[in-house]
CSV table of C-alpha atoms in Angstrom, one decimal:
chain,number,residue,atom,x,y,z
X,881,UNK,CA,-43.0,-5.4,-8.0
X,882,UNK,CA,-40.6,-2.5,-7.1
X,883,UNK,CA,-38.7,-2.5,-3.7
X,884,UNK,CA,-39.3,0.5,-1.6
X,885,UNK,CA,-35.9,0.4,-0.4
X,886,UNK,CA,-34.6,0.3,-3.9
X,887,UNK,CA,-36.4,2.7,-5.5
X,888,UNK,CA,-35.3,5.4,-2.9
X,889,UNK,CA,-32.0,4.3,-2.7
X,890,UNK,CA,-31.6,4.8,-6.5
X,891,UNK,CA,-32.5,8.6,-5.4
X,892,UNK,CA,-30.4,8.8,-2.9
X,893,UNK,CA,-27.4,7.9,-5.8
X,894,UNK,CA,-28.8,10.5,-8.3
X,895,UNK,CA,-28.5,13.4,-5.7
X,896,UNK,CA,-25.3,11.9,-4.7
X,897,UNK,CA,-23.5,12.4,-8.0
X,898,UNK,CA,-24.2,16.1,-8.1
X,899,UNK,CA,-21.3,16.2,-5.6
X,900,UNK,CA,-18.7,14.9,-8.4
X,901,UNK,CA,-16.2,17.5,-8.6
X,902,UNK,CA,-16.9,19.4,-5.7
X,903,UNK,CA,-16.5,16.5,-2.5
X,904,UNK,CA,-13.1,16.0,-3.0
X,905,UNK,CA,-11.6,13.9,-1.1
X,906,UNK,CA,-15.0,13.1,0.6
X,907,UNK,CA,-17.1,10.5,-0.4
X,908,UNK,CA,-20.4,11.3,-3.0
X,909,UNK,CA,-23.6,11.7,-0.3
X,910,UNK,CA,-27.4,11.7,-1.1
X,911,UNK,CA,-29.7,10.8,1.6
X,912,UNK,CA,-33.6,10.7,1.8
X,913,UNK,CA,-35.7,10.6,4.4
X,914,UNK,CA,-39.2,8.8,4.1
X,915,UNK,CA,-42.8,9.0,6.0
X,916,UNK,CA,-45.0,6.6,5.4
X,917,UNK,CA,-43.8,6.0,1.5
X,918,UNK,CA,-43.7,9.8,0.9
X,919,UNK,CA,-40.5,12.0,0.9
X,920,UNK,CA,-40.3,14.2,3.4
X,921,UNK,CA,-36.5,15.5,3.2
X,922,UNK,CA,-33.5,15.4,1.0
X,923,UNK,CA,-30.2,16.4,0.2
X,924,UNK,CA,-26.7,15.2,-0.4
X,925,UNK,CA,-23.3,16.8,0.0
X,926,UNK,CA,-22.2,19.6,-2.1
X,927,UNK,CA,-19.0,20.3,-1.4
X,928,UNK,CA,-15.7,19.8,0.8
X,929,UNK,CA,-16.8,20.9,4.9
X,930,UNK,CA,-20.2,21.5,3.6
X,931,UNK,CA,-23.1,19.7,5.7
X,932,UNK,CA,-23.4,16.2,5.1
X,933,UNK,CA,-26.4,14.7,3.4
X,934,UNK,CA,-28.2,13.5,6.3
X,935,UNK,CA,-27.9,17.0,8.0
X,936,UNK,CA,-29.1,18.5,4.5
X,937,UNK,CA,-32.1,15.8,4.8
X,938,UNK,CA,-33.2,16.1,8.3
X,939,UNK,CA,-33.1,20.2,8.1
X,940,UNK,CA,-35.3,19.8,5.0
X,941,UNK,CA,-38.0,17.7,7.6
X,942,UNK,CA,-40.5,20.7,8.1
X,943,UNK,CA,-42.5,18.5,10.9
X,944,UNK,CA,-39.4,17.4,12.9
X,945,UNK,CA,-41.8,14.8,14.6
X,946,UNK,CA,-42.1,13.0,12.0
X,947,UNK,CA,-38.7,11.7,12.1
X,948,UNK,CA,-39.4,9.4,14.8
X,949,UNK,CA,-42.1,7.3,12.5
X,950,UNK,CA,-39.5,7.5,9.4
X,951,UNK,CA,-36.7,6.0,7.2
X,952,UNK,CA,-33.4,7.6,6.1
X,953,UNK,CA,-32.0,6.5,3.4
X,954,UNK,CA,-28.5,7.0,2.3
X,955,UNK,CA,-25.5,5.4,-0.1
X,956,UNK,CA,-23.0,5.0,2.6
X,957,UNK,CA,-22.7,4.3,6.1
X,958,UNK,CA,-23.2,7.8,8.0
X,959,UNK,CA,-20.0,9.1,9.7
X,960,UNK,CA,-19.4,8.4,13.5
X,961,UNK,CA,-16.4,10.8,13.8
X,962,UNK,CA,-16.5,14.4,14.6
X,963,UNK,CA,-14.0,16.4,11.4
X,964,UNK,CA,-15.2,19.4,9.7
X,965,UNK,CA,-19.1,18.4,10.4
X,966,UNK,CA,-20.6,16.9,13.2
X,967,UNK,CA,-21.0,12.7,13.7
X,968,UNK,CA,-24.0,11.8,11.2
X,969,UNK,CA,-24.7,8.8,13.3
X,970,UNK,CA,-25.3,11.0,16.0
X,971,UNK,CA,-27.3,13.0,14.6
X,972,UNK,CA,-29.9,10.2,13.2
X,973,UNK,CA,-29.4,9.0,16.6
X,974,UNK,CA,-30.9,12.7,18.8
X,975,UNK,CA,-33.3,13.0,16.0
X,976,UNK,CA,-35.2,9.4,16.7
X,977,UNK,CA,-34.9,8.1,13.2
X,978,UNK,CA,-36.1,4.2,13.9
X,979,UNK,CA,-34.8,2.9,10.6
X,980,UNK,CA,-31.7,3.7,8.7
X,981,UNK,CA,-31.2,1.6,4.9
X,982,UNK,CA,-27.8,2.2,4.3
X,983,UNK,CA,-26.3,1.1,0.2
X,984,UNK,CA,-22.3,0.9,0.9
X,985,UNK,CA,-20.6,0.4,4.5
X,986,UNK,CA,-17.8,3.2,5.2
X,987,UNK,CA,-14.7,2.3,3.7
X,988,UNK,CA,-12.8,4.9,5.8
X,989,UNK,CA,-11.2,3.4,9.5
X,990,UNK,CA,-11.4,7.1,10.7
X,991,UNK,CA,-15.1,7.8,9.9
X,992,UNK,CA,-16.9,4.2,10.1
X,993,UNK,CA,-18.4,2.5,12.9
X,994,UNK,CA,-21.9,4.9,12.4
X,995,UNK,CA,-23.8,1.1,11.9
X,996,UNK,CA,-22.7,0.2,15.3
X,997,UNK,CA,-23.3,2.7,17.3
X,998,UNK,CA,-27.0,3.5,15.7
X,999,UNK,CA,-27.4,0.1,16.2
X,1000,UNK,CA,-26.4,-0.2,19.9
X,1001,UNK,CA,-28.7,2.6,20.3
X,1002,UNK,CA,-31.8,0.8,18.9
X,1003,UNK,CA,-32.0,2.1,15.5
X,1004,UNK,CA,-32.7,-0.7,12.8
X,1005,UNK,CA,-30.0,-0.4,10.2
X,1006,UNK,CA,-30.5,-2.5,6.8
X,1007,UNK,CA,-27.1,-2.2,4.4
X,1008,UNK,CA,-26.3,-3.3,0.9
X,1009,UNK,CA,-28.9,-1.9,-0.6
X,1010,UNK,CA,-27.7,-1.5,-4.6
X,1011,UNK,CA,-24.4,-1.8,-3.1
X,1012,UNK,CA,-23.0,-2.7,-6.2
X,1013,UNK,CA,-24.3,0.7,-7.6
X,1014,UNK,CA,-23.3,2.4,-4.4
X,1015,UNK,CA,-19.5,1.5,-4.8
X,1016,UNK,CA,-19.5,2.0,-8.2
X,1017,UNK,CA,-20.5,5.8,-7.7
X,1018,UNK,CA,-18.0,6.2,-5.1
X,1019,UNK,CA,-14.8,4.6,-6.7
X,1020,UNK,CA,-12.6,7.0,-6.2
X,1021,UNK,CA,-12.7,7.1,-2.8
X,1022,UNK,CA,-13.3,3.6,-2.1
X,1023,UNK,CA,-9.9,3.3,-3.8
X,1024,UNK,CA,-8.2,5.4,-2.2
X,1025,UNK,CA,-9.3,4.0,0.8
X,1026,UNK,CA,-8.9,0.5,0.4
X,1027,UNK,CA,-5.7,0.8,-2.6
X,1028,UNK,CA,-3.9,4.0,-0.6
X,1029,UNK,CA,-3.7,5.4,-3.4
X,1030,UNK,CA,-5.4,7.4,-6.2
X,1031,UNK,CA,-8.1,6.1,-8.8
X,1032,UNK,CA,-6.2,5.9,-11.8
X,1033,UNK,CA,-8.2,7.3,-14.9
X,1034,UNK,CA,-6.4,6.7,-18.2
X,1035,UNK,CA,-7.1,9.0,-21.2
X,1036,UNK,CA,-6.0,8.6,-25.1
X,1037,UNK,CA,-7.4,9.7,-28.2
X,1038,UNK,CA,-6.3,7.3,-31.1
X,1039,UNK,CA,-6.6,7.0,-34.8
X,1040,UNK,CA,-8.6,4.3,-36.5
X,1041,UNK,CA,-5.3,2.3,-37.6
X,1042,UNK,CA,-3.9,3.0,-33.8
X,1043,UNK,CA,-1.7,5.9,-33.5
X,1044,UNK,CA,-1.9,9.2,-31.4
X,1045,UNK,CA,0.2,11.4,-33.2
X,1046,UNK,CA,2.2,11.6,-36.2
X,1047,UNK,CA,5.9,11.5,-36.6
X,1048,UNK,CA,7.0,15.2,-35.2
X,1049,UNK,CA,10.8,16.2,-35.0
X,1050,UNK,CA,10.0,19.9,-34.6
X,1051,UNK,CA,7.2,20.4,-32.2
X,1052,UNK,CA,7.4,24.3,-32.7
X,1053,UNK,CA,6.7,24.1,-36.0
X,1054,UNK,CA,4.4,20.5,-36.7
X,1055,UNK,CA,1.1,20.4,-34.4
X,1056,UNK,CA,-0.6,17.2,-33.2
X,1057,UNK,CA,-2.6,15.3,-35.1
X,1058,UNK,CA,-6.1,16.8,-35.0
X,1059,UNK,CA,-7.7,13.5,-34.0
X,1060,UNK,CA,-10.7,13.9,-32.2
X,1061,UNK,CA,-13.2,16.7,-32.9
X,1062,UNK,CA,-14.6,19.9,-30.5
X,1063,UNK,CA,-17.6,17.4,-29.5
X,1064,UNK,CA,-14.5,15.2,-27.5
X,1065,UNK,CA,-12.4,17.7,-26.7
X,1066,UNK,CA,-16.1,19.0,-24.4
X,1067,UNK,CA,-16.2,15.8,-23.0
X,1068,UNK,CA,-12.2,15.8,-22.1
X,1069,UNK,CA,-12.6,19.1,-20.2
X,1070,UNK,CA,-15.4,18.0,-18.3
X,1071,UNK,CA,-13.8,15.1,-17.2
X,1072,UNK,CA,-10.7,17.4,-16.1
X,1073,UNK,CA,-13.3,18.9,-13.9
X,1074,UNK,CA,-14.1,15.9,-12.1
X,1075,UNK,CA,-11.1,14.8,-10.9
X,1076,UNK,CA,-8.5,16.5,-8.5
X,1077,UNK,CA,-5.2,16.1,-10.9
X,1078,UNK,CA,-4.4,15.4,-13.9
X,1079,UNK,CA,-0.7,14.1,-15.2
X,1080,UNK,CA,1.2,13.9,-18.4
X,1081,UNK,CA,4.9,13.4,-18.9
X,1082,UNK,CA,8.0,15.7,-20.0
X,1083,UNK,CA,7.8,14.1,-23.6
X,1084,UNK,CA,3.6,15.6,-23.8
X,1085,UNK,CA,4.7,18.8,-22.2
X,1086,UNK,CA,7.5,18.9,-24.4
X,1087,UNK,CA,5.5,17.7,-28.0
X,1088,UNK,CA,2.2,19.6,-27.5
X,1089,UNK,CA,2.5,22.4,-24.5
X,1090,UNK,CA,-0.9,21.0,-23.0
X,1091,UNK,CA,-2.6,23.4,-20.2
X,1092,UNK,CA,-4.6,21.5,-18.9
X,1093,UNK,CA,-6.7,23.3,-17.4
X,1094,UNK,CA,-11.0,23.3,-18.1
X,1095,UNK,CA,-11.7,26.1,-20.8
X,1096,UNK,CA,-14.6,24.7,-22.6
X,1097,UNK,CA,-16.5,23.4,-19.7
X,1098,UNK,CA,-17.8,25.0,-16.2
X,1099,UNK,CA,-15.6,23.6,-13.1
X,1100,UNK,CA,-12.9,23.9,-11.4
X,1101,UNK,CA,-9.4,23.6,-12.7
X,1102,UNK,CA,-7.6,20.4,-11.8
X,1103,UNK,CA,-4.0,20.4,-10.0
X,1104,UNK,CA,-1.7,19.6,-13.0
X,1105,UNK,CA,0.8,17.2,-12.4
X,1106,UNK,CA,4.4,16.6,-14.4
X,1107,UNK,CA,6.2,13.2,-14.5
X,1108,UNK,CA,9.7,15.0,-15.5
X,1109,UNK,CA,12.8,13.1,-13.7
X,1110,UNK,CA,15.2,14.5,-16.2
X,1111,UNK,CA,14.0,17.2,-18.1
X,1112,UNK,CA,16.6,19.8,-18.4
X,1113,UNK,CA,13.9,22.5,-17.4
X,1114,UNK,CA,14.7,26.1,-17.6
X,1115,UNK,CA,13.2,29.0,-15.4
X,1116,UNK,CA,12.6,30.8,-18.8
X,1117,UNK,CA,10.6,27.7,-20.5
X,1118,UNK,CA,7.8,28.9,-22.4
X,1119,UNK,CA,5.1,25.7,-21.7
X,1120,UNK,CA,2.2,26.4,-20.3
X,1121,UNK,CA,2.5,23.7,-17.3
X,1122,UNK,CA,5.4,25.7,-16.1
X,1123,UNK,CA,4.1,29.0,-16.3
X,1124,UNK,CA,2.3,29.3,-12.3
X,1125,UNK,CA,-1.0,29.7,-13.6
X,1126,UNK,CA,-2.8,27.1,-11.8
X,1127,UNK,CA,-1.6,24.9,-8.9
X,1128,UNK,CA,1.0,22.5,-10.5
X,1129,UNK,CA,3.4,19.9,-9.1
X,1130,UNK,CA,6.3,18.4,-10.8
X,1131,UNK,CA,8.1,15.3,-10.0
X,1132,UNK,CA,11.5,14.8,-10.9
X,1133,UNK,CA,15.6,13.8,-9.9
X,1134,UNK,CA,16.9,16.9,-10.1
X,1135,UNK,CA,17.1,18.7,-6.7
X,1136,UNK,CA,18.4,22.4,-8.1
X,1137,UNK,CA,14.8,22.7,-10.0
X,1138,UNK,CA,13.1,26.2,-8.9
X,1139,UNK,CA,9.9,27.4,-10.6
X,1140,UNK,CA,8.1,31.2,-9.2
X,1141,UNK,CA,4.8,29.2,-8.3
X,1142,UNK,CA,5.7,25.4,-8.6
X,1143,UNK,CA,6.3,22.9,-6.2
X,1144,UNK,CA,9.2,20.3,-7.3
X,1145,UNK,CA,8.9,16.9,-5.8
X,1146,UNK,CA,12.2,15.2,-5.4
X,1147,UNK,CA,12.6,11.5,-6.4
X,1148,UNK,CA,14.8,9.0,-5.2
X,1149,UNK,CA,16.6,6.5,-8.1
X,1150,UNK,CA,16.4,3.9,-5.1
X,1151,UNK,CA,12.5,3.2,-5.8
X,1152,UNK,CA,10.1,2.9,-9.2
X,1153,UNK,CA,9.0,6.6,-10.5
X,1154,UNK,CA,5.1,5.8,-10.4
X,1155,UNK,CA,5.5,4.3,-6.9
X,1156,UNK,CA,6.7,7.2,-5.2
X,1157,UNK,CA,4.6,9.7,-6.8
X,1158,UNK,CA,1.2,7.9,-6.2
X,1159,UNK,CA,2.2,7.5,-2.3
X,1160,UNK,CA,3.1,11.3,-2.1
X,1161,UNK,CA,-0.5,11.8,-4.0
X,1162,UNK,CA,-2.1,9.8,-1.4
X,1163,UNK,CA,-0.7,11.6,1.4
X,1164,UNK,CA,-2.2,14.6,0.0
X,1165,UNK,CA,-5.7,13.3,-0.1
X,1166,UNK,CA,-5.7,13.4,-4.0
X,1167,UNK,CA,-8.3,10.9,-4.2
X,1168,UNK,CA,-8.4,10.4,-8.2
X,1169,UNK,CA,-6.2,11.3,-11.2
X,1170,UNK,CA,-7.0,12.2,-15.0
X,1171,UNK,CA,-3.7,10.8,-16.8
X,1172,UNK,CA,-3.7,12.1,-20.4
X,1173,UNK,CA,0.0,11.7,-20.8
X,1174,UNK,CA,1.4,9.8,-24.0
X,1175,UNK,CA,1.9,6.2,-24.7
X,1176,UNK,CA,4.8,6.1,-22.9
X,1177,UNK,CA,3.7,7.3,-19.8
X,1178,UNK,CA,0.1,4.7,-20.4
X,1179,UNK,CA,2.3,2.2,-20.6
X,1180,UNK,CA,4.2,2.5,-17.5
X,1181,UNK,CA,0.9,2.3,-16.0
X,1182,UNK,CA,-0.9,-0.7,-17.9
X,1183,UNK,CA,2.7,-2.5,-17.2
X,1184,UNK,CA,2.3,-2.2,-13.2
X,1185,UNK,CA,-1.1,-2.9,-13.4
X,1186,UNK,CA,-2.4,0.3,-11.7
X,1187,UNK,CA,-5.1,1.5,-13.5
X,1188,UNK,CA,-8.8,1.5,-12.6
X,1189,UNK,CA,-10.3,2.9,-15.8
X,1190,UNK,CA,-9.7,3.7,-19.4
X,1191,UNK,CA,-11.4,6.3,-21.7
X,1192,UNK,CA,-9.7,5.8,-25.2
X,1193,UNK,CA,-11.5,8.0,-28.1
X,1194,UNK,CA,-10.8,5.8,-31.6
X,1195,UNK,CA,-11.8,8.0,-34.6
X,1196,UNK,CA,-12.3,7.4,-38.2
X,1197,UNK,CA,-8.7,9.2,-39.1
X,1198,UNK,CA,-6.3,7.2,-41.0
X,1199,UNK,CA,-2.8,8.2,-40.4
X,1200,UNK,CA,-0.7,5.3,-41.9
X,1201,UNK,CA,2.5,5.8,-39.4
X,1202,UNK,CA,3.1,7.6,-36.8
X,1203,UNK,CA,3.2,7.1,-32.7
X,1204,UNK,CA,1.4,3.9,-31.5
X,1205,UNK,CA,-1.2,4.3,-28.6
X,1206,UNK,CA,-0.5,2.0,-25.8
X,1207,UNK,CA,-2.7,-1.2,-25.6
X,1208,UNK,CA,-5.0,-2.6,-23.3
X,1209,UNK,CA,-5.3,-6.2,-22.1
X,1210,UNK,CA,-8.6,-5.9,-21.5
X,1211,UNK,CA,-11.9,-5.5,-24.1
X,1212,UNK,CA,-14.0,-2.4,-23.6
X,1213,UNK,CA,-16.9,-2.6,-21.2
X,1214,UNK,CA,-18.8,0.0,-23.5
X,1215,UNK,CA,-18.7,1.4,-26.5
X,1216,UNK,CA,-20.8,4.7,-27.2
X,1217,UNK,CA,-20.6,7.4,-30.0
X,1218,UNK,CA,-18.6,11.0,-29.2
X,1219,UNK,CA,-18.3,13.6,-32.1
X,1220,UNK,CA,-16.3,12.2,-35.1
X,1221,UNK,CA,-15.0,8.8,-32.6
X,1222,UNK,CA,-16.0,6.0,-30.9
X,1223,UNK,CA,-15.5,6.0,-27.0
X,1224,UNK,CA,-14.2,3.1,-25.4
X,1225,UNK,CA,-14.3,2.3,-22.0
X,1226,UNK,CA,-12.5,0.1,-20.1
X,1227,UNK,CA,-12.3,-1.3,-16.2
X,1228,UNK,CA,-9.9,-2.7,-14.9
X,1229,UNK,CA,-11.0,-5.7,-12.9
X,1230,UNK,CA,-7.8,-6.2,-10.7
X,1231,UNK,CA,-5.7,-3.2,-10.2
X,1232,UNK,CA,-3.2,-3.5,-8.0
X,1233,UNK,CA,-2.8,-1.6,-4.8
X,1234,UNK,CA,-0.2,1.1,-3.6
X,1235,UNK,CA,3.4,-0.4,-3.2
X,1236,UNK,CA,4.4,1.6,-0.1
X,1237,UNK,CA,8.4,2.8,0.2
């Protein structure tokens, strides 16, 4: 027999991940308001100081007497603070909603406590409702939350026999590896779109002049960021992360660094690289990060244990020799078919949280 209270909830998650690329750093919303097992309103949140779900759900209530004989639904706790919209939980609260099913309590010091206070008002809250679901959707910013600091996304494309790239000396004149097909590189770009940054290292700048930016997809362009401590950057270089077209930060040693249109972070040699970078990103309410930088930089990451998931295309090329892709001491969760590859997928069961300086 299905459960009411699932089977709207599982709607409230669908409409919820319309938000994924546009919400940033707020959490995925749906939220769905029901009368007597019929749907009377609905909405989620599409986009960063937009209306909130609820708001969306109860302005979609034609018969705004109705509310007092209904259910809201929604995947996580409603808001009790006043930001960029007004306190959800006080709005359920004016409106007379009686019963509130609730999937994932707030994660967020600054925005929880809406359970309590509908609740000391009289309104009958049931939560964990496909919670596990709930906090799956919302990841990022339950990391970020709970972590301080960024979801971590890794991102490789590998041959069959394990390499990413052939042996290059002159990256001017000897392209990558064509590994993965146009089907994969589709999936890549969206994927840029979903997430607020995306990293790589000098040694990827440097070998293939990446962009990365979303050309073959619809979204918005993801702030590009540049592990470089010592690079020996010139004002006149000629790759494409350096040129000012999109929003891009650099992180390096070298305090003389000026770019037209960059920001340099400055390092300190006193601390580890990734430590300082992922507490600067969490201070900037970067709430996830695309990393599709080279084995090198994978590594660094796999090593710390700060990773949360991994997306590693394996194709059916056979290059023999070359550059080794990092490895992962995990097996895939899921394995599904992309273009000429296999996607792998991993999660990372234990990550490790922010180390704070």
């Amino acid at each position: 027999m299905i459960n009411p209270d699932e089977l709207f909830m599982r709607r409230c998650l669908e409409m919820a991940a319309n938000g994924l690329g546009h919400v940033a750093p707020n959490p995925m919303v749906g939220s769905v308001i029901v009368h007597n097992g019929q749907i009377i309103g609905e909405g989620y949140h599409t986009g960063f100081g937009k209306p909130h779900a609820e708001v969306e759900a109860v302005n979609q209530v034609k018969d705004k007497n109705l509310l007092k004989e209904s259910t809201l639904y929604v995947n996580l706790e409603p808001c009790n603070h006043i930001g960029k919209t007004p306190a959800c939980s006080e709005l359920i609260i004016r409106s007379g909603i009686p019963r509130v099913v609730i999937g994932q309590t707030d994660p967020n010091g600054q925005a929880g406590g809406g359970i309590d206070r509908m609740r000391e008002n009289g309104t009958e809250v049931i939560t964990g409702v496909l919670e596990n679901e709930a906090r799956w959707l919302n990841r990022r910013f339950n990391t970020f939350h709970e972590q301080h600091r960024p979801y971590l996304i890794l991102k490789w494309a590998q041959s069959l026999d394990g390499f990413v790239d052939t042996l290059r000396t002159d990256p001017a004149k000897e392209k990558p590896a064509q590994i993965s097909d146009e089907v994969c590189r589709r999936w890549v770009h969206k994927w840029r779109s979903e997430e607020q940054a995306i990293m790589v290292g000098a040694g990827t700048m440097r070998m293939d002049n990446p962009r990365l930016d979303v050309r073959v997809w619809s979204g918005k362009n993801p702030v590009r960021i540049v592990i470089a401590p010592t690079t020996g950057l010139k004002p006149d270089s000629k790759f494409h992360l350096l040129d000012g077209s999109l929003p891009t930060i650099v992180y390096t040693f070298d305090e003389s660094l000026k770019f037209p249109d960059l920001e340099f972070v400055t390092l300190t040699k006193a601390a580890p690289v990734m430590n300082q970078v992922l507490e600067d990103l969490y201070n900037r309410d970067m709430i996830s990060v695309l990393i599709e930088g080279g084995p090198t930089l994978h590594k660094s990451f796999i090593e710390s244990n700060l990773w949360d998931e991994a997306r590693v295309f394996s194709s059916q090329l056979w290059l023999g020799n070359g550059i080794p892709a990092a490895r992962l001491p995990h097996q895939p969760q899921s394995i599904q078919t992309a273009g000429n590859s296999q996607l792998l997928l991993f999660t990372n069961p234990h990550p490790l949280p922010a180390v704070k300086q």
